[in-house]
Structures are given as structure tokens and as C-alpha cells.
PDB file of C-alpha atoms in Angstrom:
ATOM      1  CA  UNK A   1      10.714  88.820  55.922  1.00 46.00           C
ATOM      2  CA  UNK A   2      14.304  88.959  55.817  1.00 58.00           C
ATOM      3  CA  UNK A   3      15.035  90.743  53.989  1.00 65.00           C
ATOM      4  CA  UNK A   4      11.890  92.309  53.668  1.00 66.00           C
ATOM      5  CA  UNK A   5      10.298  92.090  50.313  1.00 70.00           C
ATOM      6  CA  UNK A   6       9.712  94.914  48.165  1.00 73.00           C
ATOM      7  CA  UNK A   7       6.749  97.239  49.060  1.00 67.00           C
ATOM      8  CA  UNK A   8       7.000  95.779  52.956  1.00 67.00           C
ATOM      9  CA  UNK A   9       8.334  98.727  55.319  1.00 65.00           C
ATOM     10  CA  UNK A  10       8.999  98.588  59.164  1.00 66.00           C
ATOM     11  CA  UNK A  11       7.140 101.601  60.209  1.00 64.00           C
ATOM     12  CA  UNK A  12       6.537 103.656  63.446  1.00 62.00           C
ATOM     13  CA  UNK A  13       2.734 104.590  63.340  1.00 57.00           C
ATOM     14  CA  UNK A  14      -0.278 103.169  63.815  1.00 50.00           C
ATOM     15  CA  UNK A  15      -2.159 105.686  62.850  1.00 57.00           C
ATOM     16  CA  UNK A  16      -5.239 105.499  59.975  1.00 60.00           C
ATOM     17  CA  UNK A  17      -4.286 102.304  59.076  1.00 61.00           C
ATOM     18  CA  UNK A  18      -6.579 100.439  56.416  1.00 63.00           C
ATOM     19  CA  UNK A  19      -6.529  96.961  58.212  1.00 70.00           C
ATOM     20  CA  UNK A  20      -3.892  95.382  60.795  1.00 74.00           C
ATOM     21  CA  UNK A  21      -2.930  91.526  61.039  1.00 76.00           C
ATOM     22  CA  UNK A  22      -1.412  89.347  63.778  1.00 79.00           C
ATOM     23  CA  UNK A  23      -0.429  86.448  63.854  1.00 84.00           C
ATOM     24  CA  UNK A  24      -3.138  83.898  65.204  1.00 90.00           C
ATOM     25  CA  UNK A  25      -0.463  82.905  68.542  1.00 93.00           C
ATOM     26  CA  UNK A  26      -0.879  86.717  68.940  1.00 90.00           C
ATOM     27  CA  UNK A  27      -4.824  87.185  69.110  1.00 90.00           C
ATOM     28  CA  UNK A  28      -5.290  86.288  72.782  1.00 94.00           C
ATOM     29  CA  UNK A  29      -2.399  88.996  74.414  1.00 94.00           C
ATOM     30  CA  UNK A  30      -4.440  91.900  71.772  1.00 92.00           C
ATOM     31  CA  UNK A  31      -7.587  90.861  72.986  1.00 92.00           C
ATOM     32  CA  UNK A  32      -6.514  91.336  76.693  1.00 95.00           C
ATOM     33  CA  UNK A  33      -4.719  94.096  76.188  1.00 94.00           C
ATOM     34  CA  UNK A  34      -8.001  96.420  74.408  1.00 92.00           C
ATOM     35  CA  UNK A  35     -10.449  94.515  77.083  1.00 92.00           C
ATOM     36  CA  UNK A  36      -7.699  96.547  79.779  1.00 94.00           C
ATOM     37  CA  UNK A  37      -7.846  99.719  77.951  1.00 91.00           C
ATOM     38  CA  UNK A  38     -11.450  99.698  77.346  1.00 85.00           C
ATOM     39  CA  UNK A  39     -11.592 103.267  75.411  1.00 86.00           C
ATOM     40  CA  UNK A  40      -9.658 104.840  72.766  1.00 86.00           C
ATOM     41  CA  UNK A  41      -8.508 104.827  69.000  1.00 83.00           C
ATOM     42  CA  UNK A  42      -7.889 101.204  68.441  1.00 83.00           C
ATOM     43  CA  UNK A  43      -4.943 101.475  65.895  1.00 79.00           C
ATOM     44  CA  UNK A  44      -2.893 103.927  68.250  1.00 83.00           C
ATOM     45  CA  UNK A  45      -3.765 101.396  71.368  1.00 88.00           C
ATOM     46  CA  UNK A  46      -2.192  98.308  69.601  1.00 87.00           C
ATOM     47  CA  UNK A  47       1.102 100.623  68.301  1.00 84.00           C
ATOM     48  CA  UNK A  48       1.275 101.041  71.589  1.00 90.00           C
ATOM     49  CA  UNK A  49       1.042  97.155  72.947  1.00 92.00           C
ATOM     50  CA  UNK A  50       3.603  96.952  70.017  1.00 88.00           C
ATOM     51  CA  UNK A  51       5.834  99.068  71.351  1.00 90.00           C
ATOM     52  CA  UNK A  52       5.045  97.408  75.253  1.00 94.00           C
ATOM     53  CA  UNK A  53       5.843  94.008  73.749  1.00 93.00           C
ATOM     54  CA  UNK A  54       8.633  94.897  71.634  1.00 90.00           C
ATOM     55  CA  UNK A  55       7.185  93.591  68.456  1.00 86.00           C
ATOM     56  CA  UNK A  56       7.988  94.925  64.891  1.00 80.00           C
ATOM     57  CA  UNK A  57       5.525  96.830  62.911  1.00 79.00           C
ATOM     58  CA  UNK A  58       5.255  96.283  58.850  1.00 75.00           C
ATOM     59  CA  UNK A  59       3.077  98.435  56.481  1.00 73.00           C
ATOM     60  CA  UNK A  60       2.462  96.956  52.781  1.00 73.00           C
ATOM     61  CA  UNK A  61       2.328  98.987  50.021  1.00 71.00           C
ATOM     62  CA  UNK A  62      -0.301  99.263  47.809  1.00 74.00           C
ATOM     63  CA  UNK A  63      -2.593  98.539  51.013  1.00 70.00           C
ATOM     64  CA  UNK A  64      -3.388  94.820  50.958  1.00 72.00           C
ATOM     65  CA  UNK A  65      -7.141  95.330  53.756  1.00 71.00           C
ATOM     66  CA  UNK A  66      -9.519  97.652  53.147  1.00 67.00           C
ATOM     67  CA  UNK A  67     -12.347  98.572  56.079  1.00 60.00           C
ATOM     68  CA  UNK A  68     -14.940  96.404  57.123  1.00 59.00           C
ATOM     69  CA  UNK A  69     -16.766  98.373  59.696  1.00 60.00           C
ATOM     70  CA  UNK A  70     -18.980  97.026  62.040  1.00 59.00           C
ATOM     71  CA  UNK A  71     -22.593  98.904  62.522  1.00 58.00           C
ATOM     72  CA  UNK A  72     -24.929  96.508  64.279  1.00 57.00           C
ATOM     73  CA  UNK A  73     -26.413  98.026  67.533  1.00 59.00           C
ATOM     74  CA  UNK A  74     -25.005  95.109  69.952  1.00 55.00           C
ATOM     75  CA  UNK A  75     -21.778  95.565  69.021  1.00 51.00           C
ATOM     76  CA  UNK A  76     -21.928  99.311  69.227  1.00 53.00           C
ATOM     77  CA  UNK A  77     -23.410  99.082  72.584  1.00 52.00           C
ATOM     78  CA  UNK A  78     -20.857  97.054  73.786  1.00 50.00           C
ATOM     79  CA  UNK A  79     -17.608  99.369  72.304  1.00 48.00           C
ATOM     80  CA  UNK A  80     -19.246 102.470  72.225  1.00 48.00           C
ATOM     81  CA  UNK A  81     -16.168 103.926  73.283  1.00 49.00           C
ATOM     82  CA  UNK A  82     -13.954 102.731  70.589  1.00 50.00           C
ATOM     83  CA  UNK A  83     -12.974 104.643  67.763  1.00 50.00           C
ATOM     84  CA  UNK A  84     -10.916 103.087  64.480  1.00 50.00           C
ATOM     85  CA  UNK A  85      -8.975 104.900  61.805  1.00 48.00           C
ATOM     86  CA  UNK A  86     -10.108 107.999  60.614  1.00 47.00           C
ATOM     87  CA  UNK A  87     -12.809 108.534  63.040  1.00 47.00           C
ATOM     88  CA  UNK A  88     -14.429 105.419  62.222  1.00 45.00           C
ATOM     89  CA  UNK A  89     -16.242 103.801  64.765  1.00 47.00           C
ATOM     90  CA  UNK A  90     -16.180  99.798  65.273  1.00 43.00           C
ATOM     91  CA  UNK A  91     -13.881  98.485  62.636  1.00 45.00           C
ATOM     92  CA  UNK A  92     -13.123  95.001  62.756  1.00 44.00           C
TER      93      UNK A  92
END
């Protein structure tokens, strides 16, 4: 991404954000960091393991992910507490 392409930004939110990707070496240190946390809105808790970690944040623009949101009852049973974007509960 250097430099970065046009309609990539380096942002500072996390906020109501459509969809967020890692990189797959990434996925363990995200999963242990919201397993810690336990409650909360799940886009501001990983700008904030972002900003713990140091790591760079990139929006795309026109939005590449759109929602999937996950309404089974196991899975809200087990992150009841978690709220996504927007007041959406259990996005994935």
C-alpha cells in the first residue's frame, strides 16, 4: 500500500464501520484481545487494540463488506453483550 492506492485512506475511527479485515497472522491476538474485553461495541474495541498494538488503520472507498449479522440463539447467548456498528448486535 505504498503509496496507498486511490480510494484507500489511513483513518482514525472505528466507528460504524461496514466490515473490518485482518490479516489471517492477525486473527489469534483479535480473538484474545475481545475474549479479555468480553463486552462492548466491537468496532471501537479493535480501534482500540489498533491503537495498543500500533497497527495502521485503512478505510476503502466505495465500501468493499457489507453486514452479515449473526441472529442464531447460541451465538447470541454466548455474546449477548456485544454490540456491532450501528447498534447492531452480533456481526460477524
Amino acid at each position: 500500500m505504498l503509496p496507498p492506492h486511490p480510494g484507500v485512506r489511513k483513518e482514525r475511527f472505528g466507528c460504524c464501520a461496514q466490515g473490518l479485515v485482518f490479516p489471517r497472522a492477525k486473527a489469534p491476538r483479535v480473538v484474545e484481545y475481545l475474549n479479555a474485553k468480553q463486552s462492548g461495541q466491537i468496532d471501537l474495541m479493535l480501534d482500540d487494540l489498533a491503537r495498543e498494538d500500533k497497527l495502521d488503520r485503512y478505510a476503502l472507498y466505495p465500501v468493499q463488506v457489507q453486514h452479515i449479522v449473526e441472529s442464531r440463539p447460541k451465538f447470541r447467548k454466548r455474546y449477548n453483550s456485544a454490540r456491532g456498528p450501528g447498534g447492531l448486535e452480533h456481526d460477524i
